[in-house]
mmCIF file of C-alpha atoms in Angstrom:
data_model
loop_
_atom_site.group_PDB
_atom_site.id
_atom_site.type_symbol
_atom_site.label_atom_id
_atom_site.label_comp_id
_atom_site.label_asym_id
_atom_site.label_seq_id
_atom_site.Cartn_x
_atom_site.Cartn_y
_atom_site.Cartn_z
ATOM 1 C CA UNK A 292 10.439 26.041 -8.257
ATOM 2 C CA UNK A 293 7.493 24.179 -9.809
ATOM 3 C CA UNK A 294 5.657 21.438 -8.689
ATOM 4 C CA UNK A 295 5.405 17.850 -10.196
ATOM 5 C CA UNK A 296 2.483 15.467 -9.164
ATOM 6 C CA UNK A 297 4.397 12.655 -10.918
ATOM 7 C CA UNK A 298 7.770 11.609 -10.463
ATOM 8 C CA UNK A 299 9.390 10.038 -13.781
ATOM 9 C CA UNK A 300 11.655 6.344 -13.615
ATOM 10 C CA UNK A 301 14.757 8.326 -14.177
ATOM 11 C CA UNK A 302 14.155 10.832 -10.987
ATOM 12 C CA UNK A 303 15.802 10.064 -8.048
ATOM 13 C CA UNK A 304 13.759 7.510 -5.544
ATOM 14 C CA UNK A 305 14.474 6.812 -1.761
ATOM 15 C CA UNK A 306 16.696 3.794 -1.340
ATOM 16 C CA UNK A 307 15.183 3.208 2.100
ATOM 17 C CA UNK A 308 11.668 3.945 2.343
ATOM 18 C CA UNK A 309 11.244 3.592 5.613
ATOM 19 C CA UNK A 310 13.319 6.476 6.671
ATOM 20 C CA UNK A 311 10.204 8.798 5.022
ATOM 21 C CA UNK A 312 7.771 10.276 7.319
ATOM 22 C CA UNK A 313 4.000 9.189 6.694
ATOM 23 C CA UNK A 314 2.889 12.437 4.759
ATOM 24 C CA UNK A 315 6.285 12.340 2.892
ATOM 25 C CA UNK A 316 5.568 8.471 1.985
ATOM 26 C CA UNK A 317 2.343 9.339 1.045
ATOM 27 C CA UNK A 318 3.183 12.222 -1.158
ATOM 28 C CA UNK A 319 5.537 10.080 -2.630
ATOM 29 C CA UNK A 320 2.922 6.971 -3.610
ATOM 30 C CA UNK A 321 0.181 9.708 -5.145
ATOM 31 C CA UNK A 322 3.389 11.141 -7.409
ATOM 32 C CA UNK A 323 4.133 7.082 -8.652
ATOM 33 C CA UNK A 324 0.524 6.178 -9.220
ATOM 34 C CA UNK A 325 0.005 9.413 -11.105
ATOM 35 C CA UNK A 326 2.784 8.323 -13.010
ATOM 36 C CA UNK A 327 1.592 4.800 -13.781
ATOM 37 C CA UNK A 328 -1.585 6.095 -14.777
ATOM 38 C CA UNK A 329 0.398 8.426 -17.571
ATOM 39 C CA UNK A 330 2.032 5.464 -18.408
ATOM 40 C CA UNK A 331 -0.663 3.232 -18.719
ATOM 41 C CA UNK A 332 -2.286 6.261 -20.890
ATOM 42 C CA UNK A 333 0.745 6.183 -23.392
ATOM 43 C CA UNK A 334 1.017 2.258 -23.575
ATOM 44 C CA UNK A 335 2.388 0.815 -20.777
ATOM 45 C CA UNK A 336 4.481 0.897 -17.421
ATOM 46 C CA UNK A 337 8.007 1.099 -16.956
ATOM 47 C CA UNK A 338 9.336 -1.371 -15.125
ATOM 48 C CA UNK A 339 11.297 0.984 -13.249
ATOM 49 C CA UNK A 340 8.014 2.340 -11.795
ATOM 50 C CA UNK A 341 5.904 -0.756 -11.216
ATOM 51 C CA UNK A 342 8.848 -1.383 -9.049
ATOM 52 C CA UNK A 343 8.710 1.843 -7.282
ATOM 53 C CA UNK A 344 4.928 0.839 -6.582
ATOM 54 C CA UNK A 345 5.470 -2.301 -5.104
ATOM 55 C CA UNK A 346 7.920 -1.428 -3.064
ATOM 56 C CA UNK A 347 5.710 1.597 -1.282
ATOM 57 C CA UNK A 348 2.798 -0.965 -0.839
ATOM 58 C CA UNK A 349 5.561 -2.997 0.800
ATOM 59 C CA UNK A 350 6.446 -0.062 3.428
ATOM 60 C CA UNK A 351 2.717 1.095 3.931
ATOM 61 C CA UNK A 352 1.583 -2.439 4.393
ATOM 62 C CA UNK A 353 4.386 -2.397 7.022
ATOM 63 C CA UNK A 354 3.531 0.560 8.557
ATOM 64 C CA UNK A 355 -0.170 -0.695 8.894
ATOM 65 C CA UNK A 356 0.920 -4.204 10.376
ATOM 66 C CA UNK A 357 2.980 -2.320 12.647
ATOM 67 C CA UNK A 358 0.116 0.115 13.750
ATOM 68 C CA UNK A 359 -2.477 -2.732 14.627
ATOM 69 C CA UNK A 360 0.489 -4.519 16.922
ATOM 70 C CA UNK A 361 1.300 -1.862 18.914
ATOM 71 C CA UNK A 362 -2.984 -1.773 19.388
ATOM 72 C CA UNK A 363 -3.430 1.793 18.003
ATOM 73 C CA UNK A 364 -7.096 0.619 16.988
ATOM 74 C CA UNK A 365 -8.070 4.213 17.885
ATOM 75 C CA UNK A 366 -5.957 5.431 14.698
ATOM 76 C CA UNK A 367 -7.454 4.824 11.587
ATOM 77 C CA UNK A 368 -4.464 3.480 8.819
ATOM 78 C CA UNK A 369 -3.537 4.955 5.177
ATOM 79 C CA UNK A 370 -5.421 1.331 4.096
ATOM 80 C CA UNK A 371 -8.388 1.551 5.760
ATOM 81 C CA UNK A 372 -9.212 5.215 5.038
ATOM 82 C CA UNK A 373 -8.592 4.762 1.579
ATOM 83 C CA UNK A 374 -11.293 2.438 1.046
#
């Protein structure tokens, strides 16, 4: 079996995102910004995967507004440690 860090448009993509554990959703958002940047690289991005991008912001920006209202300050969130 090999490994992919990308994931192209035409591979399948969760329907419901937030049925993904966090290291699963976050596996999944490196593989579709690695692929934006090879598409950016040969021109442009799909639609198809500007799509996929927006909609895992979506469900980690839910996940992190969820976090801070249950008052798990102590945790630190995919947002804040990536900055």
């Amino acid at each position: 079996m090999s490994y992919n860090s990308k994931i192209d448009p035409t591979e399948p993509f969760p329907e419901d995102l937030s049925t993904l554990d966090d290291c699963a959703l976050h596996v999944l958002n490196s593989k579709v910004h690695r692929e934006l940047d090879a598409e950016y690289l040969r021109g442009g991005a799909e639609m198809e995967t500007e799509f996929r991008r927006d909609e895992l912001t979506e469900e980690l920006n839910r996940r992190v507004a969820n976090e801070h209202r249950r008052g798990l300050s102590g945790t630190v969130s995919y947002l804040e440690h990536a900055i």
